[in-house]
CSV table of C-alpha atoms in Angstrom, one decimal:
chain,number,residue,atom,x,y,z
G,16,MET,CA,60.9,93.0,74.0
G,17,ALA,CA,58.9,92.2,77.2
G,18,ASP,CA,57.8,89.3,78.2
G,19,LYS,CA,53.9,88.1,77.4
G,20,ILE,CA,51.4,88.3,79.8
G,21,GLN,CA,50.8,84.4,81.3
G,22,VAL,CA,47.5,83.8,82.7
G,23,CYS,CA,46.6,81.2,84.3
G,24,ILE,CA,43.3,80.1,85.4
G,25,ILE,CA,42.7,78.0,89.3
G,26,GLY,CA,39.5,77.1,88.5
G,27,SER,CA,37.6,74.9,86.2
G,28,GLY,CA,33.4,74.9,87.5
G,29,ASN,CA,30.9,76.0,85.5
G,30,TRP,CA,32.0,79.8,86.1
G,31,GLY,CA,35.7,79.2,85.7
G,32,SER,CA,35.1,77.3,82.5
G,33,ALA,CA,32.7,80.2,81.0
G,34,ILE,CA,35.2,83.0,81.9
G,35,ALA,CA,37.8,80.7,80.1
G,36,LYS,CA,36.1,81.4,76.8
G,37,ILE,CA,37.0,85.2,77.5
G,38,VAL,CA,39.8,85.4,78.9
G,39,GLY,CA,41.3,82.8,76.5
G,40,ALA,CA,39.4,84.1,73.3
G,41,ASN,CA,41.4,88.0,74.7
G,42,ALA,CA,45.1,86.6,75.3
G,43,THR,CA,44.9,86.3,71.2
G,44,LYS,CA,43.3,89.1,70.7
G,45,PHE,CA,45.9,91.4,72.4
G,46,PRO,CA,49.8,91.3,71.6
G,47,GLU,CA,50.8,91.4,75.1
G,48,PHE,CA,49.5,88.2,76.5
G,49,ASP,CA,50.8,84.8,75.5
G,50,ASP,CA,48.2,82.8,73.6
G,51,ARG,CA,48.7,80.2,76.2
G,52,VAL,CA,46.5,79.7,79.1
G,53,ASN,CA,46.0,77.3,81.4
G,54,MET,CA,43.3,76.2,83.0
G,55,TYR,CA,44.1,74.4,86.6
G,56,VAL,CA,41.2,71.6,86.2
G,57,TYR,CA,41.2,68.8,89.3
G,58,GLU,CA,41.0,65.1,87.5
G,59,GLU,CA,38.6,63.4,87.6
G,60,MET,CA,37.2,60.4,85.6
G,61,ILE,CA,34.3,60.8,83.2
G,62,ASP,CA,32.9,57.3,81.4
G,63,GLY,CA,36.4,56.0,81.6
G,64,LYS,CA,38.5,59.1,80.8
G,65,LYS,CA,40.5,62.0,82.8
G,66,LEU,CA,38.6,65.0,82.1
G,67,THR,CA,41.9,67.2,81.2
G,68,GLU,CA,42.6,65.3,78.8
G,69,ILE,CA,38.8,65.7,77.2
G,70,ILE,CA,39.0,69.1,77.4
G,71,ASN,CA,41.8,69.3,76.1
G,72,THR,CA,40.7,67.5,73.3
G,73,THR,CA,37.4,68.1,72.6
G,74,HIS,CA,37.7,71.7,73.6
G,75,GLU,CA,35.0,71.0,76.1
G,76,ASN,CA,34.5,70.9,79.5
G,77,ILE,CA,31.7,68.0,79.7
G,78,LYS,CA,31.4,68.0,83.5
G,79,TYR,CA,30.6,72.4,83.8
G,80,LEU,CA,29.8,73.4,81.2
G,81,PRO,CA,28.8,70.6,78.6
G,82,GLY,CA,27.6,72.4,75.1
G,83,HIS,CA,30.0,74.7,74.4
G,84,GLN,CA,33.5,75.1,72.9
G,85,LEU,CA,36.4,76.8,75.3
G,86,PRO,CA,39.1,78.3,72.7
G,87,PRO,CA,42.2,75.6,72.2
G,88,ASN,CA,44.4,78.3,73.1
G,89,VAL,CA,42.7,76.9,76.3
G,90,VAL,CA,45.0,74.1,78.3
G,91,ALA,CA,44.0,71.6,81.0
G,92,VAL,CA,46.0,71.0,83.7
G,93,PRO,CA,45.9,68.0,86.4
G,94,ASP,CA,49.0,70.1,88.5
G,95,ILE,CA,47.8,73.7,90.3
G,96,VAL,CA,52.0,73.7,90.5
G,97,GLN,CA,53.0,73.8,86.6
G,98,ALA,CA,49.3,75.3,86.3
G,99,ALA,CA,50.5,78.3,87.5
G,100,ALA,CA,54.4,78.8,88.0
G,101,THR,CA,54.8,81.2,85.3
G,102,ALA,CA,51.3,83.7,85.5
G,103,ASP,CA,51.6,86.7,86.5
G,104,ILE,CA,48.3,87.1,86.5
G,105,LEU,CA,46.0,83.7,89.0
G,106,VAL,CA,42.7,84.0,88.1
G,107,PHE,CA,41.6,82.6,91.6
G,108,VAL,CA,37.4,81.1,90.1
G,109,VAL,CA,37.0,78.1,92.9
G,110,PRO,CA,35.3,77.3,96.1
G,111,HIS,CA,35.8,79.6,98.9
G,112,GLN,CA,35.8,76.4,100.9
G,113,PHE,CA,39.6,75.2,99.3
G,114,VAL,CA,41.6,78.6,98.5
G,115,LYS,CA,43.1,78.0,101.8
G,116,ASN,CA,44.8,74.7,100.8
G,117,PHE,CA,45.8,76.1,97.1
G,118,CYS,CA,48.0,79.1,98.4
G,119,ALA,CA,49.6,76.7,99.8
G,120,SER,CA,50.3,74.0,97.6
G,121,LEU,CA,51.6,77.9,95.7
G,122,LEU,CA,53.2,79.7,98.4
G,123,GLY,CA,56.6,80.0,97.2
G,124,LYS,CA,56.5,78.2,94.6
G,125,ILE,CA,55.4,80.8,91.9
G,126,LYS,CA,56.7,84.3,90.1
G,127,PRO,CA,57.0,87.2,93.0
G,128,THR,CA,56.1,90.1,90.3
G,129,ALA,CA,52.2,87.7,89.7
G,130,GLN,CA,48.7,89.5,90.2
G,131,ALA,CA,46.0,87.7,91.4
G,132,ILE,CA,42.2,88.1,90.6
G,133,SER,CA,39.4,87.0,92.5
G,134,LEU,CA,35.6,85.6,91.4
G,135,ILE,CA,35.1,84.3,94.4
G,136,LYS,CA,31.5,85.4,95.7
G,137,GLY,CA,32.2,84.4,99.9
G,138,PHE,CA,34.2,85.0,102.9
G,139,ASP,CA,35.6,82.9,105.4
G,140,LYS,CA,35.8,82.8,108.9
G,141,ALA,CA,38.7,85.0,110.7
G,142,GLU,CA,40.1,84.5,113.9
G,143,GLY,CA,38.5,86.3,117.2
G,144,GLY,CA,34.9,86.8,115.7
G,145,GLY,CA,35.5,88.1,112.6
G,146,ILE,CA,35.3,87.4,108.6
G,147,ASP,CA,37.7,87.2,106.1
G,148,LEU,CA,38.0,88.0,102.7
G,149,ILE,CA,39.1,86.1,99.8
G,150,SER,CA,41.3,88.5,98.4
G,151,HIS,CA,42.8,89.3,101.4
G,152,ILE,CA,43.8,85.9,102.4
G,153,ILE,CA,44.8,85.6,98.8
G,154,THR,CA,47.2,88.4,99.5
G,155,ARG,CA,48.1,87.7,103.1
G,156,HIS,CA,49.0,83.7,102.2
G,157,LEU,CA,50.9,84.2,98.7
G,158,LYS,CA,52.1,87.6,99.5
G,159,ILE,CA,50.9,89.4,96.1
G,160,PRO,CA,48.4,92.1,95.5
G,161,CYS,CA,44.7,91.0,94.7
G,162,SER,CA,41.7,92.8,92.7
G,163,VAL,CA,38.8,91.7,92.8
G,164,LEU,CA,35.9,90.7,89.7
G,165,MET,CA,32.2,91.1,90.8
G,166,GLY,CA,29.2,91.3,89.4
G,167,ALA,CA,25.3,89.9,87.5
G,168,ASN,CA,27.2,87.3,85.5
G,169,LEU,CA,25.8,84.2,85.3
G,170,ALA,CA,27.7,81.3,83.9
G,171,ASN,CA,25.5,80.2,81.6
G,172,GLU,CA,24.3,83.2,80.2
G,173,VAL,CA,28.4,84.5,80.1
G,174,ALA,CA,28.9,81.7,78.5
G,175,GLU,CA,26.3,82.0,76.1
G,176,GLY,CA,27.0,85.3,74.9
G,177,LYS,CA,24.3,87.1,76.4
G,178,PHE,CA,25.5,90.4,77.8
G,179,CYS,CA,26.2,91.6,80.5
G,180,GLU,CA,28.5,94.4,82.5
G,181,THR,CA,31.1,93.4,85.4
G,182,THR,CA,33.0,95.4,88.1
G,183,ILE,CA,36.6,94.9,88.3
G,184,GLY,CA,37.8,96.0,91.9
G,185,CYS,CA,41.5,97.2,91.5
G,186,ARG,CA,44.0,99.3,93.7
G,187,ASP,CA,46.5,100.2,90.7
G,188,ILE,CA,44.0,102.0,88.4
G,189,LYS,CA,47.0,101.2,85.6
G,190,TYR,CA,46.4,97.7,85.6
G,191,GLY,CA,43.2,97.7,86.3
G,192,LYS,CA,43.2,98.7,82.9
G,193,VAL,CA,45.7,95.2,81.9
G,194,LEU,CA,43.0,93.4,83.3
G,195,LYS,CA,39.9,94.6,82.0
G,196,ASP,CA,41.7,93.7,77.9
G,197,ILE,CA,41.6,90.5,79.4
G,198,PHE,CA,38.3,89.9,80.8
G,199,GLN,CA,36.4,93.0,78.4
G,200,ALA,CA,34.3,91.1,75.5
G,201,ASP,CA,31.3,92.3,73.5
G,202,HIS,CA,28.6,91.1,75.6
G,203,PHE,CA,31.0,91.8,78.9
G,204,ARG,CA,31.4,95.1,79.3
G,205,VAL,CA,34.1,96.2,82.3
G,206,SER,CA,34.2,99.0,84.3
G,207,VAL,CA,37.1,99.1,86.6
G,208,VAL,CA,36.4,101.0,90.2
G,209,ASP,CA,39.4,100.8,93.3
G,210,ASP,CA,36.6,100.4,96.0
G,211,VAL,CA,38.5,97.1,96.5
G,212,ASP,CA,36.6,95.6,99.3
G,213,ALA,CA,32.5,96.6,98.9
G,214,THR,CA,33.2,95.2,95.9
G,215,GLU,CA,34.4,91.8,96.9
G,216,VAL,CA,30.9,92.8,99.8
G,217,CYS,CA,28.5,92.9,98.0
G,218,GLY,CA,29.2,89.6,95.4
G,219,ALA,CA,29.4,87.4,99.2
G,220,LEU,CA,27.1,88.9,100.7
G,221,LYS,CA,24.7,89.1,97.8
G,222,ASN,CA,24.2,85.2,97.9
G,223,ILE,CA,22.9,85.3,101.8
G,224,VAL,CA,20.0,87.7,100.6
G,225,ALA,CA,19.1,85.1,97.2
G,226,CYS,CA,18.5,82.1,99.6
G,227,GLY,CA,15.7,84.4,101.1
G,228,ALA,CA,14.6,85.3,98.1
G,229,GLY,CA,14.2,81.5,97.2
G,230,PHE,CA,12.5,80.8,100.2
G,231,MET,CA,9.8,83.3,99.0
G,232,ASP,CA,9.6,81.9,95.8
G,233,GLY,CA,9.1,78.4,97.4
G,234,LEU,CA,6.6,80.0,100.2
G,235,ASN,CA,4.3,81.3,97.0
G,236,SER,CA,4.5,84.3,98.1
G,237,GLY,CA,4.1,86.8,95.0
G,238,ASP,CA,6.7,89.1,93.4
G,239,ASN,CA,6.0,92.3,96.3
G,240,ALA,CA,7.0,90.1,98.8
G,241,LYS,CA,10.2,89.1,97.1
G,242,ALA,CA,11.0,92.7,95.7
G,243,ALA,CA,10.5,93.4,99.7
G,244,VAL,CA,13.8,90.8,100.4
G,245,ILE,CA,15.6,93.0,98.0
G,246,ARG,CA,14.9,96.1,99.1
G,247,ILE,CA,15.9,95.0,102.9
G,248,GLY,CA,19.1,92.6,101.6
G,249,LEU,CA,20.1,95.8,99.7
G,250,MET,CA,19.4,98.0,103.0
G,251,GLU,CA,21.9,95.0,105.1
G,252,MET,CA,24.6,95.5,102.6
G,253,ILE,CA,25.0,98.7,102.4
G,254,ARG,CA,24.8,98.5,105.8
G,255,PHE,CA,27.8,96.5,107.0
G,256,VAL,CA,29.9,97.5,104.5
G,257,ASP,CA,29.1,100.9,106.6
G,258,ILE,CA,30.3,99.5,109.8
G,259,PHE,CA,32.9,96.9,109.0
G,260,TYR,CA,34.6,98.7,105.7
G,261,PRO,CA,34.1,102.6,107.1
G,262,GLY,CA,35.3,104.6,103.7
G,263,SER,CA,33.7,103.1,100.7
G,264,LYS,CA,31.8,104.5,98.2
G,265,LEU,CA,27.9,104.6,98.1
G,266,GLY,CA,28.5,104.4,94.7
G,267,THR,CA,29.7,100.9,94.2
G,268,PHE,CA,26.5,99.6,94.9
G,269,PHE,CA,25.0,101.2,91.7
G,270,GLU,CA,27.8,99.2,89.9
G,271,SER,CA,26.6,96.0,88.0
G,272,CYS,CA,28.2,94.2,91.8
G,273,GLY,CA,25.6,95.9,93.5
G,274,VAL,CA,22.0,96.4,93.3
G,275,ALA,CA,22.5,94.4,89.5
G,276,ASP,CA,24.4,91.1,91.1
G,277,LEU,CA,21.1,90.8,93.6
G,278,ILE,CA,18.4,91.4,91.1
G,279,THR,CA,20.3,89.0,89.5
G,280,THR,CA,20.7,85.9,92.0
G,281,CYS,CA,17.8,86.4,93.5
G,282,TYR,CA,16.3,85.2,90.5
G,283,GLY,CA,17.9,83.4,88.2
G,284,GLY,CA,20.8,82.0,90.4
G,285,ARG,CA,21.3,78.6,91.9
G,286,ASN,CA,21.3,80.3,95.6
G,287,ARG,CA,17.5,80.9,94.9
G,288,LYS,CA,16.7,78.3,93.2
G,289,VAL,CA,17.8,75.6,95.3
G,290,SER,CA,16.6,78.0,98.8
G,291,GLU,CA,13.1,77.3,96.4
G,292,ALA,CA,13.7,73.7,96.3
G,293,PHE,CA,14.2,73.3,100.5
G,294,VAL,CA,11.5,74.8,100.7
G,295,LYS,CA,8.7,73.0,98.8
G,296,THR,CA,10.3,69.3,99.6
G,297,GLY,CA,11.8,69.6,103.1
G,298,LYS,CA,15.2,68.0,102.0
G,299,SER,CA,18.4,69.3,103.5
G,300,ILE,CA,20.6,72.0,101.4
G,301,ALA,CA,23.3,68.8,101.4
G,302,GLU,CA,20.6,66.8,100.4
G,303,LEU,CA,19.6,69.3,97.3
G,304,GLU,CA,23.6,70.2,95.9
G,305,LYS,CA,23.8,67.0,95.5
G,306,GLU,CA,20.5,66.6,93.5
G,307,MET,CA,20.7,69.6,92.0
G,308,LEU,CA,24.0,70.9,90.8
G,309,GLY,CA,26.0,68.3,89.5
G,310,GLY,CA,28.9,68.3,92.9
G,311,GLN,CA,29.1,72.2,92.6
G,312,LYS,CA,28.7,74.0,96.1
G,313,LEU,CA,26.2,76.4,97.2
G,314,GLN,CA,28.1,79.4,97.9
G,315,GLY,CA,24.7,81.2,99.8
G,316,PRO,CA,24.4,78.7,103.3
G,317,PHE,CA,27.8,79.5,104.0
G,318,THR,CA,28.1,83.1,103.2
G,319,ALA,CA,25.1,83.1,105.5
G,320,GLU,CA,26.9,80.9,108.4
G,321,GLU,CA,30.0,83.1,108.5
G,322,VAL,CA,28.7,86.2,108.6
G,323,ASN,CA,26.8,85.2,111.3
G,324,TYR,CA,29.4,84.0,112.9
G,325,MET,CA,30.9,88.1,113.2
G,326,LEU,CA,27.2,89.0,114.1
G,327,LYS,CA,26.7,87.1,116.5
G,328,ASN,CA,30.0,87.5,118.0
G,329,LYS,CA,29.9,91.2,118.2
G,330,ASN,CA,26.4,91.0,119.0
G,331,MET,CA,24.9,92.9,116.5
G,332,GLU,CA,22.6,90.4,115.0
G,333,ASP,CA,19.4,92.2,116.4
G,334,LYS,CA,21.1,94.9,113.3
G,335,PHE,CA,21.4,92.4,110.2
G,336,PRO,CA,17.4,90.8,110.6
G,337,LEU,CA,17.0,89.2,107.3
G,338,PHE,CA,21.1,88.4,106.9
G,339,THR,CA,19.9,86.4,111.0
G,340,SER,CA,17.1,85.1,109.7
G,341,ILE,CA,18.1,83.3,106.6
G,342,HIS,CA,21.5,81.4,108.3
G,343,LYS,CA,18.4,79.7,110.9
G,344,ILE,CA,16.7,79.1,108.1
G,345,CYS,CA,20.1,77.1,106.4
G,346,ILE,CA,20.1,75.1,109.7
G,347,GLY,CA,17.0,74.8,111.2
G,348,GLU,CA,16.5,77.1,113.8
G,349,LEU,CA,13.5,78.3,112.5
G,350,LYS,CA,10.9,77.3,110.0
G,351,ALA,CA,11.0,79.3,106.8
G,352,THR,CA,7.4,79.3,106.8
G,353,GLN,CA,8.6,82.1,109.8
G,354,PHE,CA,10.7,84.3,107.2
G,355,VAL,CA,7.3,86.6,106.6
G,356,GLU,CA,7.0,87.0,109.9
G,357,SER,CA,10.7,88.3,110.9
G,358,ILE,CA,11.1,90.4,108.2
G,359,ARG,CA,7.5,91.8,108.8
G,360,ASN,CA,9.7,93.1,112.1
G,361,GLN,CA,12.4,94.9,110.8
G,362,PRO,CA,12.5,98.2,113.2
G,363,ASP,CA,11.0,101.3,111.0
G,364,HIS,CA,13.2,103.2,110.8
G,365,VAL,CA,15.2,105.6,107.7
G,366,TYR,CA,19.4,104.2,107.7
G,367,HIS,CA,22.0,107.2,106.9
G,368,PRO,CA,24.9,105.9,105.9
G,369,SER,CA,27.7,107.2,107.7
G,370,GLN,CA,31.0,106.8,105.9
G,371,LEU,CA,30.0,106.0,102.5
G,372,ILE,CA,30.9,108.3,100.4
G,373,PRO,CA,27.7,110.2,98.8
G,374,LEU,CA,27.0,109.7,94.7
């Protein structure tokens, strides 16, 4: 009898804990998976008790997903190497700033046959003025394949069992079936596509657009103006993929990872919420993160900075005026009140993707 597939979740924040509810349940449902699911948890003290001990005793992440029961087969482990050592599937769901350090800790200490999947929505800066996709970083540092999962998946709604869809980008469709089994649930519908890079890029770029939507809410600009931000943002997302990841498919933007995730985040995500407060209170992003997110990091401003780093080095800021304006507002180079003017002056043209494969 073949060994059962072991799954390790690397990360235990709001999203990591929400997905652990599904993964844990599926691990006991399908016979090909090992029942035990390790979840790497950064150890913290909560009211004098270790967070891992609280999770393993009460089956609740009282800090990042309070009020929700985790399956008892999800085991919190404070040592990342111990958590991942025997895993066949490594589920990365941590802030993207920590990925390189985690990979450095795991290099040479995991199964050489393991595969990864990233649920992380963000980029990293690359040498030479470009950006690096998180899945590429994981593959390069751990020398294992890495798929991605991106979609309109607000963590609290997923944890509450409300219906949603998601997209898995996986180059090996046979392995995609394994990933679909471990992630799909009655309320969590999974589609598998082979357009991995575009799937991942959508998941990162939508956080920038959500900041713009939040600025509009903070300015009380109305739903029409917010819709304009979403539309222009989608066009810049398509343009970005067309230029930097040619050969991707236009249909990917109509999966959950694309337009659905964009709309959801622009109406309900933390980037929108904090950006609205940024305009209304005049406080810095860092201050608002501490006040509103309970220690979790906001991805939109970081991603905007990383994208702008690339665009500036390639003299292409003018081709992405929405992304550029959002970044400048986040760092204080533009006032939020100037945002409408910056998008009003969008070039008047019809954009025809040159490389994207039509539907």
